[in-house]
Amino acid sequence: MTETEAGEPTPQTCLQVAHEAAELAVAAADEAMNAVCRSRSGNAARLEQVMHVTHREATEAEGYAARAQQWATDPEMPDSALNYCARGAVDHAVRAQAAAGVEVTAVALRTALERKLTPQEHAERESQQRREEAEQEATERAATGMDSENRHLAATNVYLAKGIVPALGWTAGHVRVLEAAETGRLYWLDGKARQAAEHGVWSGGRRISRERTQDLRAAGFLVAVDAADGVSVLALTPMGQVALELARLYPAGLHESDKAAYEARYARVAKRYKRMDDKKAAARRLPALAGGTVRRYRRPVTLIEQEARAAREAAEQWEDEGGYCPGVETPRPAPGTYTAPARAAAVTENLPAEEPQNQVVLRWSFAPDTDRKPSAPVRDEAASVQARSRGRQRTRATAGAAPRRTRGTSAGWGQETLF
């Protein structure tokens, strides 16, 4: 036997469950046979039918138990084979008991076949599941060139196209007109539509259906932009771009001919009008896309487009933050200047020493909290001389008079002030 996988019961458990299920099925068959022996003539036919059904289910259960016993000794058989036999024996035992009309106790055997996983087995199963998901994601990315979000968006657009494209009443010719406009070379001149061979050269080129071009322009899928010499360049509108993308996603919704497309449009508008002329005129017009459809459609972005956009955004951010100047090497700071203390020390060392000059100390002659009016401050020449002496501390002897130190709102008036 091979190694048991996580979540599967052991071989011994499978054998035991298979034998118990077979015994329960045989007991149910015996009970049905005893019921036939005790029965009367009135219900003997029904009981015999029940006995045969029960006997058949019991025989199947014993067969599953015998195969489980045989496969247990075969080294080439996997453990899942024993699990299969045990579950089959339990199912037949349940049906045998139900047919015999006895209590269905075989259902409890199914819980024995559901072994709980250990924490290590849980971790291994989750790791295996993540590896499988990663491999599946890598395969789908290689096939579609899109991540999971954009793949879901593409599937949503396909579902949207299946409901929108048939209602447009288009043929493949309408799509070709829009594809010519998408190149930027579709122009209108002298009542004719052509696709220029080169961009900006509005002469000659391949002829495009005049009627389809006019219908698409009248419906709002194309817009005319005036160019030189009376040339009108036809470009796609946002609604035209969305309609073209939807038609590409679901080409089966296009009609085979202009006649079939007209009949489809006529069938859609016939109930809206009473007069035949109004019906025909409405069928000749191409229906426009609803505004909600244009807003709902979102074009998926491939992985290559995402990388290009990320590189472009990184370059724009680099330019906004200062940018790179071609041909000029980016300066690098010298060693030792990367830290703030080192930069502060270098700046402080280069500063010249400044000494106070011509400082005058003014002292108010009284506190402002008295009733007297404040007078002009008195110049203190001694204090000014002391301020000019560098490195000496102010003392009461050199100041001439002890400065008044108070607290509260008048503290600033009693102290000396340097101007």
Short mmCIF file of C-alpha atoms in Angstrom, two decimals:
data_model
loop_
_atom_site.label_atom_id
_atom_site.label_comp_id
_atom_site.label_asym_id
_atom_site.label_seq_id
_atom_site.Cartn_x
_atom_site.Cartn_y
_atom_site.Cartn_z
CA MET A 1 0.00 0.00 0.00
CA THR A 2 1.12 3.54 -0.72
CA GLU A 3 1.44 6.27 1.87
CA THR A 4 -1.81 7.69 3.21
CA GLU A 5 -2.56 11.23 2.05
CA ALA A 6 -3.56 13.99 4.43
CA GLY A 7 -7.21 13.82 5.37
CA GLU A 8 -7.70 10.15 4.43
CA PRO A 9 -8.36 7.46 7.06
CA THR A 10 -5.77 4.80 7.77
CA PRO A 11 -6.03 1.37 6.07
CA GLN A 12 -6.94 -0.27 9.39
CA THR A 13 -9.82 2.16 9.87
CA CYS A 14 -11.11 1.48 6.35
CA LEU A 15 -11.06 -2.29 6.89
CA GLN A 16 -12.85 -2.04 10.20
CA VAL A 17 -15.54 0.27 8.83
CA ALA A 18 -16.11 -1.96 5.79
CA HIS A 19 -16.61 -5.08 7.95
CA GLU A 20 -18.93 -3.29 10.39
CA ALA A 21 -21.01 -1.94 7.50
CA ALA A 22 -21.30 -5.41 5.98
CA GLU A 23 -22.43 -6.82 9.32
CA LEU A 24 -25.10 -4.16 9.71
CA ALA A 25 -26.36 -4.80 6.17
CA VAL A 26 -26.56 -8.56 6.80
CA ALA A 27 -28.41 -7.97 10.05
CA ALA A 28 -30.91 -5.78 8.21
CA ALA A 29 -31.39 -8.51 5.57
CA ASP A 30 -32.00 -11.10 8.31
CA GLU A 31 -34.56 -8.81 9.92
CA ALA A 32 -36.37 -8.44 6.59
CA MET A 33 -36.37 -12.24 6.11
CA ASN A 34 -37.76 -12.77 9.61
CA ALA A 35 -40.50 -10.28 8.84
CA VAL A 36 -41.50 -12.34 5.83
CA CYS A 37 -41.64 -15.48 7.97
CA ARG A 38 -43.92 -13.77 10.52
CA SER A 39 -46.09 -12.08 7.94
CA ARG A 40 -49.64 -12.89 6.97
CA SER A 41 -50.99 -13.46 3.52
CA GLY A 42 -52.16 -9.88 3.22
CA ASN A 43 -48.73 -8.20 3.20
CA ALA A 44 -46.50 -11.14 2.24
CA ALA A 45 -45.87 -9.79 -1.28
CA ARG A 46 -44.69 -6.42 -0.05
CA LEU A 47 -42.44 -7.94 2.61
CA GLU A 48 -40.92 -10.32 0.09
CA GLN A 49 -40.08 -7.40 -2.15
CA VAL A 50 -38.46 -5.62 0.80
CA MET A 51 -36.50 -8.77 1.64
CA HIS A 52 -35.12 -9.05 -1.88
CA VAL A 53 -34.06 -5.37 -1.93
CA THR A 54 -32.40 -5.69 1.47
CA HIS A 55 -30.66 -8.92 0.49
CA ARG A 56 -29.26 -7.26 -2.66
CA GLU A 57 -27.89 -4.31 -0.67
CA ALA A 58 -26.34 -6.63 1.91
CA THR A 59 -24.66 -8.65 -0.83
CA GLU A 60 -23.14 -5.47 -2.28
CA ALA A 61 -21.90 -4.40 1.16
CA GLU A 62 -20.24 -7.79 1.73
CA GLY A 63 -18.63 -7.55 -1.70
CA TYR A 64 -17.08 -4.16 -0.87
CA ALA A 65 -15.80 -5.56 2.44
CA ALA A 66 -14.26 -8.57 0.69
CA ARG A 67 -12.53 -6.38 -1.89
CA ALA A 68 -11.16 -4.17 0.87
CA GLN A 69 -9.68 -7.21 2.59
CA GLN A 70 -8.14 -8.38 -0.68
CA TRP A 71 -6.73 -4.98 -1.69
CA ALA A 72 -5.20 -4.46 1.76
CA THR A 73 -2.64 -7.19 0.99
CA ASP A 74 -1.81 -5.84 -2.47
CA PRO A 75 1.28 -3.55 -2.30
CA GLU A 76 0.41 -1.86 -5.60
CA MET A 77 -3.03 -0.68 -4.48
CA PRO A 78 -3.26 2.85 -3.03
CA ASP A 79 -4.94 3.60 0.27
CA SER A 80 -7.66 5.49 -1.59
CA ALA A 81 -8.89 2.10 -2.86
CA LEU A 82 -9.64 0.98 0.71
CA ASN A 83 -11.37 4.27 1.37
CA TYR A 84 -13.50 3.74 -1.72
CA CYS A 85 -14.49 0.21 -0.57
CA ALA A 86 -15.33 1.38 2.95
CA ARG A 87 -17.54 4.20 1.70
CA GLY A 88 -19.30 1.88 -0.73
CA ALA A 89 -19.99 -0.65 2.02
CA VAL A 90 -21.39 2.09 4.26
CA ASP A 91 -23.68 3.40 1.50
CA HIS A 92 -25.16 -0.06 0.82
CA ALA A 93 -25.58 -0.71 4.54
CA VAL A 94 -27.51 2.56 4.93
CA ARG A 95 -29.82 1.62 2.05
CA ALA A 96 -30.31 -1.90 3.44
CA GLN A 97 -31.34 -0.63 6.86
CA ALA A 98 -33.62 1.98 5.33
CA ALA A 99 -35.31 -0.66 3.13
CA ALA A 100 -35.73 -3.08 6.06
CA GLY A 101 -37.35 -0.38 8.17
CA VAL A 102 -34.88 -0.63 11.06
CA GLU A 103 -32.88 2.12 12.71
CA VAL A 104 -30.25 3.45 10.30
CA THR A 105 -27.13 3.20 12.45
CA ALA A 106 -24.69 2.81 9.54
CA VAL A 107 -24.66 6.57 9.00
CA ALA A 108 -22.42 6.93 12.07
CA LEU A 109 -19.71 4.93 10.32
CA ARG A 110 -19.14 7.75 7.83
CA THR A 111 -17.67 9.98 10.53
CA ALA A 112 -14.95 7.41 11.15
CA LEU A 113 -13.82 7.84 7.53
CA GLU A 114 -13.29 11.58 7.98
CA ARG A 115 -9.98 11.85 9.80
CA LYS A 116 -9.07 15.26 11.19
CA LEU A 117 -5.90 16.81 9.89
CA THR A 118 -2.97 17.57 12.16
CA PRO A 119 -1.55 21.13 12.20
CA GLN A 120 1.40 19.96 10.13
CA GLU A 121 -0.93 18.36 7.59
CA HIS A 122 -2.99 21.58 7.46
CA ALA A 123 0.17 23.61 6.75
CA GLU A 124 1.31 21.15 4.08
CA ARG A 125 -2.08 21.18 2.41
CA GLU A 126 -2.20 24.99 2.39
CA SER A 127 1.32 25.16 0.98
CA GLN A 128 0.41 22.69 -1.72
CA GLN A 129 -2.71 24.66 -2.54
CA ARG A 130 -0.73 27.90 -2.81
CA ARG A 131 1.82 26.24 -5.07
CA GLU A 132 -0.93 24.93 -7.33
CA GLU A 133 -2.59 28.36 -7.44
CA ALA A 134 0.74 30.01 -8.28
CA GLU A 135 1.37 27.51 -11.08
CA GLN A 136 -2.13 28.03 -12.43
CA GLU A 137 -1.71 31.81 -12.31
CA ALA A 138 1.63 31.59 -14.13
CA THR A 139 0.09 29.39 -16.82
CA GLU A 140 -2.86 31.75 -17.36
CA ARG A 141 -0.58 34.80 -17.42
CA ALA A 142 1.58 33.19 -20.06
CA ALA A 143 -1.49 32.32 -22.14
CA THR A 144 -3.35 35.64 -21.84
CA GLY A 145 -0.66 38.17 -20.90
CA MET A 146 -2.91 39.58 -18.15
CA ASP A 147 -3.24 39.20 -14.41
CA SER A 148 -6.31 37.76 -12.69
CA GLU A 149 -8.08 41.11 -12.28
CA ASN A 150 -7.77 42.02 -15.94
CA ARG A 151 -8.73 38.50 -17.02
CA HIS A 152 -11.92 38.85 -15.02
CA LEU A 153 -12.47 42.25 -16.63
CA ALA A 154 -11.99 40.74 -20.09
CA ALA A 155 -14.53 38.00 -19.33
CA THR A 156 -16.99 40.64 -18.13
CA ASN A 157 -16.51 42.60 -21.36
CA VAL A 158 -17.21 39.48 -23.43
CA TYR A 159 -20.45 38.94 -21.53
CA LEU A 160 -21.34 42.59 -22.13
CA ALA A 161 -20.54 42.31 -25.85
CA LYS A 162 -22.87 39.34 -26.29
CA GLY A 163 -25.80 41.49 -25.26
CA ILE A 164 -24.77 44.70 -27.06
CA VAL A 165 -23.32 43.75 -30.45
CA PRO A 166 -26.42 41.99 -31.91
CA ALA A 167 -28.54 45.02 -31.00
CA LEU A 168 -26.28 47.37 -32.99
CA GLY A 169 -27.42 45.96 -36.34
CA TRP A 170 -23.92 46.08 -37.82
CA THR A 171 -22.10 44.13 -40.48
CA ALA A 172 -18.38 43.51 -40.81
CA GLY A 173 -18.27 46.57 -43.08
CA HIS A 174 -19.21 48.88 -40.21
CA VAL A 175 -16.33 47.48 -38.17
CA ARG A 176 -13.90 48.09 -41.04
CA VAL A 177 -14.98 51.73 -41.22
CA LEU A 178 -14.29 52.20 -37.51
CA GLU A 179 -10.96 50.41 -37.81
CA ALA A 180 -9.97 52.84 -40.59
CA ALA A 181 -10.93 55.76 -38.33
CA GLU A 182 -8.89 54.22 -35.52
CA THR A 183 -5.73 54.56 -37.63
CA GLY A 184 -6.29 58.32 -37.86
CA ARG A 185 -6.21 58.25 -41.69
CA LEU A 186 -9.93 58.21 -42.52
CA TYR A 187 -10.97 61.47 -44.19
CA TRP A 188 -13.96 62.90 -46.02
CA LEU A 189 -13.48 64.93 -49.19
CA ASP A 190 -15.94 65.86 -51.96
CA GLY A 191 -18.63 63.56 -50.59
CA LYS A 192 -16.36 60.50 -50.50
CA ALA A 193 -14.69 58.63 -47.67
CA ARG A 194 -11.14 57.37 -48.10
CA GLN A 195 -8.36 55.95 -45.98
CA ALA A 196 -5.14 57.79 -46.69
CA ALA A 197 -2.00 55.80 -47.40
CA GLU A 198 0.01 58.00 -45.03
CA HIS A 199 -0.99 60.14 -42.12
CA GLY A 200 -1.30 63.77 -43.12
CA VAL A 201 -1.50 63.08 -46.84
CA TRP A 202 -5.17 63.75 -47.61
CA SER A 203 -5.29 62.62 -51.19
CA GLY A 204 -5.95 59.24 -52.76
CA GLY A 205 -5.99 56.11 -50.67
CA ARG A 206 -8.42 53.23 -50.32
CA ARG A 207 -12.11 53.96 -50.77
CA ILE A 208 -14.42 53.37 -47.80
CA SER A 209 -18.18 52.78 -47.91
CA ARG A 210 -19.85 56.17 -48.11
CA GLU A 211 -23.22 54.99 -46.75
CA ARG A 212 -21.78 53.17 -43.74
CA THR A 213 -19.54 56.12 -42.93
CA GLN A 214 -22.47 58.53 -43.00
CA ASP A 215 -24.60 56.22 -40.86
CA LEU A 216 -21.88 55.82 -38.25
CA ARG A 217 -21.26 59.57 -38.18
CA ALA A 218 -24.97 60.34 -37.81
CA ALA A 219 -25.25 57.86 -34.93
CA GLY A 220 -22.39 59.50 -33.05
CA PHE A 221 -19.70 56.86 -33.51
CA LEU A 222 -17.55 59.21 -35.66
CA VAL A 223 -16.75 62.88 -35.38
CA ALA A 224 -15.37 65.14 -38.12
CA VAL A 225 -12.32 67.34 -37.51
CA ASP A 226 -11.61 70.03 -40.10
CA ALA A 227 -8.22 69.89 -41.82
CA ALA A 228 -6.63 71.84 -44.65
CA ASP A 229 -8.22 72.32 -48.09
CA GLY A 230 -11.73 71.37 -47.02
CA VAL A 231 -10.74 67.93 -45.77
CA SER A 232 -12.57 66.52 -42.75
CA VAL A 233 -10.69 63.89 -40.78
CA LEU A 234 -13.05 61.35 -39.21
CA ALA A 235 -12.07 60.18 -35.74
CA LEU A 236 -13.62 57.81 -33.25
CA THR A 237 -15.73 59.18 -30.44
CA PRO A 238 -15.57 57.50 -27.00
CA MET A 239 -18.79 55.69 -27.87
CA GLY A 240 -17.32 54.59 -31.19
CA GLN A 241 -14.19 53.25 -29.51
CA VAL A 242 -16.25 51.20 -27.03
CA ALA A 243 -18.50 49.88 -29.80
CA LEU A 244 -15.48 48.83 -31.86
CA GLU A 245 -13.93 46.98 -28.89
CA LEU A 246 -17.21 45.17 -28.18
CA ALA A 247 -17.60 44.17 -31.84
CA ARG A 248 -14.10 42.72 -31.81
CA LEU A 249 -14.87 40.73 -28.66
CA TYR A 250 -18.02 39.18 -30.12
CA PRO A 251 -17.82 39.08 -33.94
CA ALA A 252 -20.57 36.44 -34.01
CA GLY A 253 -23.06 39.22 -33.22
CA LEU A 254 -22.43 40.91 -36.57
CA HIS A 255 -24.86 40.27 -39.44
CA GLU A 256 -23.84 38.66 -42.70
CA SER A 257 -25.24 41.34 -45.00
CA ASP A 258 -26.70 44.82 -44.99
CA LYS A 259 -30.14 43.36 -45.67
CA ALA A 260 -29.96 41.08 -42.63
CA ALA A 261 -28.75 43.98 -40.49
CA TYR A 262 -31.62 46.18 -41.73
CA GLU A 263 -34.17 43.47 -40.96
CA ALA A 264 -32.77 43.05 -37.45
CA ARG A 265 -33.01 46.79 -36.81
CA TYR A 266 -36.52 46.84 -38.28
CA ALA A 267 -37.65 44.05 -35.94
CA ARG A 268 -36.42 46.04 -32.94
CA VAL A 269 -38.13 49.33 -33.83
CA ALA A 270 -41.32 48.02 -35.47
CA LYS A 271 -43.31 48.13 -32.22
CA ARG A 272 -42.39 51.73 -31.47
CA TYR A 273 -44.05 53.28 -34.53
CA LYS A 274 -47.41 52.88 -36.21
CA ARG A 275 -46.77 54.24 -39.69
CA MET A 276 -44.73 52.11 -42.08
CA ASP A 277 -42.63 55.05 -43.23
CA ASP A 278 -41.60 55.80 -39.63
CA LYS A 279 -40.65 52.18 -39.11
CA LYS A 280 -38.47 52.11 -42.20
CA ALA A 281 -36.82 55.42 -41.36
CA ALA A 282 -36.03 54.24 -37.84
CA ALA A 283 -34.63 50.95 -39.16
CA ARG A 284 -32.28 52.79 -41.51
CA ARG A 285 -30.74 54.67 -38.57
CA LEU A 286 -28.04 52.96 -36.52
CA PRO A 287 -28.86 52.85 -32.80
CA ALA A 288 -26.43 54.54 -30.45
CA LEU A 289 -24.95 52.93 -27.38
CA ALA A 290 -26.51 53.73 -24.05
CA GLY A 291 -24.49 55.97 -21.80
CA GLY A 292 -24.37 53.27 -19.14
CA THR A 293 -22.72 50.87 -21.58
CA VAL A 294 -19.92 53.33 -22.31
CA ARG A 295 -19.29 53.83 -18.59
CA ARG A 296 -19.44 50.11 -17.79
CA TYR A 297 -16.87 49.11 -20.37
CA ARG A 298 -13.27 49.11 -19.16
CA ARG A 299 -10.47 47.93 -21.38
CA PRO A 300 -8.21 45.34 -19.72
CA VAL A 301 -4.52 46.16 -19.40
CA THR A 302 -1.86 43.61 -20.26
CA LEU A 303 1.25 42.96 -18.18
CA ILE A 304 3.48 44.61 -20.79
CA GLU A 305 1.32 47.75 -20.73
CA GLN A 306 1.45 47.79 -16.93
CA GLU A 307 5.25 47.63 -16.96
CA ALA A 308 5.47 50.42 -19.53
CA ARG A 309 3.09 52.59 -17.53
CA ALA A 310 5.03 51.96 -14.32
CA ALA A 311 8.30 52.94 -16.01
CA ARG A 312 6.70 56.08 -17.43
CA GLU A 313 5.24 57.09 -14.05
CA ALA A 314 8.61 56.50 -12.37
CA ALA A 315 10.33 58.74 -14.92
CA GLU A 316 7.72 61.48 -14.46
CA GLN A 317 8.07 61.30 -10.68
CA TRP A 318 11.85 61.54 -11.01
CA GLU A 319 11.50 64.64 -13.16
CA ASP A 320 9.02 66.22 -10.72
CA GLU A 321 11.40 65.69 -7.82
CA GLY A 322 14.33 67.36 -9.56
CA GLY A 323 15.11 65.12 -12.42
CA TYR A 324 18.31 64.03 -14.02
CA CYS A 325 20.43 66.44 -16.02
CA PRO A 326 22.08 64.68 -18.97
CA GLY A 327 25.86 65.04 -19.02
CA VAL A 328 26.12 66.24 -15.41
CA GLU A 329 27.25 63.82 -12.77
CA THR A 330 25.14 63.79 -9.64
CA PRO A 331 27.26 65.19 -6.73
CA ARG A 332 27.85 62.90 -3.81
CA PRO A 333 28.48 64.10 -0.22
CA ALA A 334 31.97 63.68 1.20
CA PRO A 335 32.59 60.94 3.79
CA GLY A 336 31.73 61.97 7.32
CA THR A 337 29.06 64.51 6.35
CA TYR A 338 26.15 62.13 6.24
CA THR A 339 25.13 62.62 9.87
CA ALA A 340 23.51 65.74 11.29
CA PRO A 341 26.10 66.28 14.11
CA ALA A 342 28.92 66.14 11.56
CA ARG A 343 27.25 68.73 9.34
CA ALA A 344 26.51 70.99 12.34
CA ALA A 345 30.11 70.75 13.53
CA ALA A 346 31.43 71.69 10.11
CA VAL A 347 29.15 74.72 9.88
CA THR A 348 29.97 75.92 13.42
CA GLU A 349 33.69 75.63 12.83
CA ASN A 350 33.59 77.88 9.79
CA LEU A 351 31.56 80.65 11.45
CA PRO A 352 33.60 83.78 12.50
CA ALA A 353 33.59 84.78 16.14
CA GLU A 354 31.40 87.83 16.74
CA GLU A 355 31.76 90.23 19.61
CA PRO A 356 29.01 92.60 20.79
CA GLN A 357 29.74 96.17 19.85
CA ASN A 358 28.17 99.42 20.95
CA GLN A 359 25.59 97.67 23.13
CA VAL A 360 23.74 99.96 25.49
CA VAL A 361 21.97 98.76 28.61
CA LEU A 362 18.75 100.58 29.43
CA ARG A 363 17.15 100.28 32.86
CA TRP A 364 13.75 101.55 33.79
CA SER A 365 13.80 103.78 36.83
CA PHE A 366 10.62 102.26 38.34
CA ALA A 367 8.30 99.30 38.00
CA PRO A 368 5.29 99.73 35.72
CA ASP A 369 2.86 98.43 38.36
CA THR A 370 3.06 101.70 40.31
CA ASP A 371 0.86 104.73 39.80
CA ARG A 372 3.64 106.85 38.36
CA LYS A 373 3.88 107.40 34.65
CA PRO A 374 6.77 105.59 32.94
CA SER A 375 9.68 107.79 32.06
CA ALA A 376 12.32 107.33 29.42
CA PRO A 377 14.86 104.59 30.10
CA VAL A 378 18.17 105.71 31.62
CA ARG A 379 21.38 104.91 29.77
CA ASP A 380 23.76 102.90 31.93
CA GLU A 381 27.26 103.45 30.61
CA ALA A 382 28.81 101.10 33.15
CA ALA A 383 26.63 98.26 32.05
CA SER A 384 27.47 99.07 28.42
CA VAL A 385 31.16 98.85 29.19
CA GLN A 386 30.64 95.59 30.96
CA ALA A 387 28.74 94.17 27.92
CA ARG A 388 31.71 95.02 25.68
CA SER A 389 34.11 93.05 27.88
CA ARG A 390 34.14 89.47 26.52
CA GLY A 391 34.18 86.53 28.88
CA ARG A 392 33.41 88.52 32.06
CA GLN A 393 30.30 87.89 34.09
CA ARG A 394 27.98 90.65 35.19
CA THR A 395 28.31 91.39 38.94
CA ARG A 396 26.67 93.85 41.24
CA ALA A 397 29.91 95.77 41.75
CA THR A 398 30.57 96.47 38.06
CA ALA A 399 26.94 97.17 37.27
CA GLY A 400 26.86 100.00 39.71
CA ALA A 401 23.59 98.96 41.28
CA ALA A 402 22.02 95.63 41.95
CA PRO A 403 19.35 94.81 39.34
CA ARG A 404 15.90 94.35 40.69
CA ARG A 405 14.56 90.84 40.24
CA THR A 406 10.88 90.33 40.75
CA ARG A 407 8.36 87.74 39.72
CA GLY A 408 5.08 87.98 37.97
CA THR A 409 4.13 90.46 35.31
CA SER A 410 6.75 93.08 36.45
CA ALA A 411 9.73 90.74 36.27
CA GLY A 412 10.74 92.00 32.85
CA TRP A 413 10.68 95.65 33.95
CA GLY A 414 13.00 95.13 36.91
CA GLN A 415 15.71 93.38 34.89
CA GLU A 416 18.25 94.98 32.65
CA THR A 417 17.63 94.85 28.96
CA LEU A 418 20.21 94.73 26.19
CA PHE A 419 19.43 96.57 22.96
#
